[in-house]
Coordinates of C-alpha atoms in Angstrom, one line a residue:
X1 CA 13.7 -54.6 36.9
X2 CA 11.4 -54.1 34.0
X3 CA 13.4 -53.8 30.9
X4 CA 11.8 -51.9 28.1
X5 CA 12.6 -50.8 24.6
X6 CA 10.7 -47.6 23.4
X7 CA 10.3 -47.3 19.9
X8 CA 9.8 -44.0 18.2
X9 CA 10.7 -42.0 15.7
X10 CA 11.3 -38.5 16.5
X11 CA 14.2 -38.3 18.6
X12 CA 13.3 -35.3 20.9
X13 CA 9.9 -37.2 22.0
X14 CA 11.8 -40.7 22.7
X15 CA 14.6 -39.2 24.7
X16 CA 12.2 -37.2 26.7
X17 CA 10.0 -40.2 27.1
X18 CA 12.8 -42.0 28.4
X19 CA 13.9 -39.7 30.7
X20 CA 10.7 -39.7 32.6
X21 CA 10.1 -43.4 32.5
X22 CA 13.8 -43.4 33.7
X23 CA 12.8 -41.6 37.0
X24 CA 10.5 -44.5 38.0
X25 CA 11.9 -47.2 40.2
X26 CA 12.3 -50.9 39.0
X27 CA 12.2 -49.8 34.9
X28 CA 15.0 -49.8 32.7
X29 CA 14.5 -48.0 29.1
X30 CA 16.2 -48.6 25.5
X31 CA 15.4 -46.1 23.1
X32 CA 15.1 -46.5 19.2
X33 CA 13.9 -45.4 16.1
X34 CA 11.8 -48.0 14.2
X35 CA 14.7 -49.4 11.8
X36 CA 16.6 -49.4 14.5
X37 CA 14.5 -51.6 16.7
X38 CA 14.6 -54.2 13.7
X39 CA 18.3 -55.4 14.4
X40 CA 18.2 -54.7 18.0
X41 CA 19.3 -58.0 19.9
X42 CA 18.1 -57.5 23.3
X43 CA 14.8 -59.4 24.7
X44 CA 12.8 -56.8 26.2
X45 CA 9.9 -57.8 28.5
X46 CA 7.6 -54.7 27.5
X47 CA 8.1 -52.7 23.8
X48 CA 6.5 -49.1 24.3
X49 CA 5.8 -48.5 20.3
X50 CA 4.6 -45.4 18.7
X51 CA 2.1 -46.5 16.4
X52 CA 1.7 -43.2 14.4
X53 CA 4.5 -43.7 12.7
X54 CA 5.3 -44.8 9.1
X55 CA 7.6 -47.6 9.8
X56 CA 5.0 -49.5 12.0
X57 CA 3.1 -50.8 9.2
X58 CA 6.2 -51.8 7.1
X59 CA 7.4 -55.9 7.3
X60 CA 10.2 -54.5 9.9
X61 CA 7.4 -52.7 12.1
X62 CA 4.6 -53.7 14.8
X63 CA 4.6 -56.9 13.8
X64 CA 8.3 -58.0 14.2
X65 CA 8.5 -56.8 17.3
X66 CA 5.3 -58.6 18.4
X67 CA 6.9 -61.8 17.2
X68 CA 10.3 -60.5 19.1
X69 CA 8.3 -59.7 22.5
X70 CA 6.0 -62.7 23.3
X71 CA 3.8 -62.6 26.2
X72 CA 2.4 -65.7 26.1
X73 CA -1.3 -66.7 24.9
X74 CA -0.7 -65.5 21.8
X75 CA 0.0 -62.0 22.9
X76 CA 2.0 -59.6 22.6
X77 CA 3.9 -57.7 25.4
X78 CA 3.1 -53.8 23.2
X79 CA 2.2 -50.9 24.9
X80 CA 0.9 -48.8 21.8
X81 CA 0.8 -45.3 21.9
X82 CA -2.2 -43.9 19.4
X83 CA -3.9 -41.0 18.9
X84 CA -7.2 -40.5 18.9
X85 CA -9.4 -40.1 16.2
X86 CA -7.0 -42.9 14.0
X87 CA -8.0 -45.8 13.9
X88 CA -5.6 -47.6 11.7
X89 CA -3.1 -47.4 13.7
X90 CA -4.7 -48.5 16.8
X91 CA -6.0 -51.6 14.5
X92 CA -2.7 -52.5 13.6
X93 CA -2.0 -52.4 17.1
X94 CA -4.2 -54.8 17.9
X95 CA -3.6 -57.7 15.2
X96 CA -0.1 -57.7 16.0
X97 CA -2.0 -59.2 19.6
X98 CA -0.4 -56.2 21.8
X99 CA -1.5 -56.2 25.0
X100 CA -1.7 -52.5 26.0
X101 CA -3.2 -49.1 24.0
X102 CA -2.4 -46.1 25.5
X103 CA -3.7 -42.4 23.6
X104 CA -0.7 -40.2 23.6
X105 CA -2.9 -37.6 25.4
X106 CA -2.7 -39.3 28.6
X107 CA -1.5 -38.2 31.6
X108 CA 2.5 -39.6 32.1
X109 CA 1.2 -42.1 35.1
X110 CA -1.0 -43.9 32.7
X111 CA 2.6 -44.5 30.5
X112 CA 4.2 -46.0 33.8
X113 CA 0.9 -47.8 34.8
X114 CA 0.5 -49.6 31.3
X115 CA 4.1 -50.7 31.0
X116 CA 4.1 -52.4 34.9
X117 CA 0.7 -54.4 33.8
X118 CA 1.4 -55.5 30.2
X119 CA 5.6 -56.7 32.3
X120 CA 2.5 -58.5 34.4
X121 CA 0.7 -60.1 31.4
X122 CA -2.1 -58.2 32.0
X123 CA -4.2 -56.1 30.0
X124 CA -4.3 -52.3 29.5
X125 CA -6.6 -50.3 27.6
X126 CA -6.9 -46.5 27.8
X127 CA -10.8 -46.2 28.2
X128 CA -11.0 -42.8 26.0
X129 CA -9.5 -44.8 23.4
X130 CA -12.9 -46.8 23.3
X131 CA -14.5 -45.4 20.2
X132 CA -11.7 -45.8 18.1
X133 CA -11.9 -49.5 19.1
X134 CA -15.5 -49.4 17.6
X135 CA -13.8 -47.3 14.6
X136 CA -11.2 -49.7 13.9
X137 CA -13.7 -52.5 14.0
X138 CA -15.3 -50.5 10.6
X139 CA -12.6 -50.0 8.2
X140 CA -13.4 -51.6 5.4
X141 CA -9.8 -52.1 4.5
X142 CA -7.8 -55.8 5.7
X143 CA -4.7 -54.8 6.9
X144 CA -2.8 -56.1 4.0
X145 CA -4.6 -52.8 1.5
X146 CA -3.5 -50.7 4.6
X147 CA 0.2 -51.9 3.9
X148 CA 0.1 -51.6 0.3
X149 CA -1.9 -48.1 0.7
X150 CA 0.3 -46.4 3.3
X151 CA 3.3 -47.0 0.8
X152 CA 1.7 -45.6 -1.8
X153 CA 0.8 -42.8 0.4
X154 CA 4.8 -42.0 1.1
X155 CA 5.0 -41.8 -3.3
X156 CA 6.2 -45.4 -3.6
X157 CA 5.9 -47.0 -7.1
X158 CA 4.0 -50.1 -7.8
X159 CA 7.5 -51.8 -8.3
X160 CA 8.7 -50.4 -5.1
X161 CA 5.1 -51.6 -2.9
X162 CA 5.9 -55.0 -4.4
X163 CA 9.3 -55.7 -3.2
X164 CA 9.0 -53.7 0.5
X165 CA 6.1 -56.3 1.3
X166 CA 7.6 -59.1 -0.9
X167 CA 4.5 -59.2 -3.3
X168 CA 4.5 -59.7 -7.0
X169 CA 3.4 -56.4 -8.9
X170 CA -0.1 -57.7 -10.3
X171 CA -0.7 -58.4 -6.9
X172 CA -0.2 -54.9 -5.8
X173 CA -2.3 -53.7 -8.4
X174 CA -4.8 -56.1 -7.7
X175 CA -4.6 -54.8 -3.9
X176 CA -5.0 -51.2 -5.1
X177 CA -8.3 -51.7 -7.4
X178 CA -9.6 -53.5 -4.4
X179 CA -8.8 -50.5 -2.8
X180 CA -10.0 -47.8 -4.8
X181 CA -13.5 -49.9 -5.0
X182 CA -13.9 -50.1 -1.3
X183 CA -13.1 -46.8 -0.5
X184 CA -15.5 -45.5 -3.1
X185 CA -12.1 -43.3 -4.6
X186 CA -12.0 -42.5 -8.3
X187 CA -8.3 -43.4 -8.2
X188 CA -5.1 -44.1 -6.4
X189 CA -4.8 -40.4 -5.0
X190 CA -8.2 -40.4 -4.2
X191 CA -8.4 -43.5 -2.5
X192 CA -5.0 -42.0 0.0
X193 CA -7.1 -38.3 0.8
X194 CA -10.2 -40.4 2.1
X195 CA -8.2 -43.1 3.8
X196 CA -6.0 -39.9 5.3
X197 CA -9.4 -37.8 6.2
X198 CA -11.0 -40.8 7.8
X199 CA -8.0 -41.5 9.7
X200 CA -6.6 -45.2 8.3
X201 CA -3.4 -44.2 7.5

């Protein structure tokens, strides 16, 4: 029995999600919101994650769970589901070491497919998600500007950046003129419409 947790944030999609993985023989499902699956206890042997969602980038998000569901070479037993045409996400995905990426406009057999392979240890990549692999690979921002930025995206202060990713507040300032500079912005606002339209955050 393959035990998964499915993390995701709107409630309709997970329990529908659930239901249908639920159909399938030999997998067992746990649903949760992403502050939720912070303090769950269980060990899961495959996290399904969706990866559009705020709370993924957050100290809590992608990357505790990655830590939580080890797969053994340094990866990551994650089955991401991203959408095409962001490649933030699907980058975030991928340095928290998950092992599958699955677009959220796939057909419901690639879901079941992806989790029995990743409960393998093996490898599962969605091939239309392939060009937002070679998007991903050409942000210009590390992953530690996307933190900062997608908090400041949600209207979070400086003060309020600064002690969700336990940073000191010239730091965060620091991070957000590095920001504005890459990105070409003229200031914070700026820099959070171009990041949005080229599909970071």
């Amino acid at each position: 029995m393959i035990q998964v947790l499915l993390v995701h944030d709107t409630r309709l999609l997970r329990t529908a999600l659930a239901a249908l993985l639920e159909k399938e023989p030999g997998i067992e499902v746990t649903t949760a919101g992403w502050r939720d699956a912070a303090g769950w206890e269980g060990r899961p042997q495959v996290c399904v994650v969706d990866m559009d969602g705020p709370e993924a980038a957050k100290p809590h998000g992608v990357r505790e769970l990655a830590r939580r569901c080890p797969a053994g070479d340094g990866h990551s037993a994650l089955l991401a589901l991203v959408s095409r045409g962001r490649p933030g996400p699907l980058r975030l995905a991928y340095e928290a070491r998950a092992l599958g990426y699955l677009s959220k406009n796939a057909a419901p057999e690639h879901l079941t497919d992806g989790i029995r392979q990743v409960a393998r240890g093996e490898r599962y990549i969605d091939e239309s998600l392939g060009f937002g692999f070679l998007q991903a690979a050409d942000i210009p921002l590390t992953q530690r500007e996307l933190n900062v930025l997608s908090l400041a995206a949600e209207g979070a202060s400086i003060d309020e950046i600064a002690c969700g990713l336990h940073l000191a507040n010239g730091t965060v300032r620091n991070y957000m003129a590095a920001i504005t500079r890459k990105t070409g912005a003229r200031n914070r606002v700026d820099a959070i419409r171009i990041s949005r339209r080229a599909g970071w955050l």
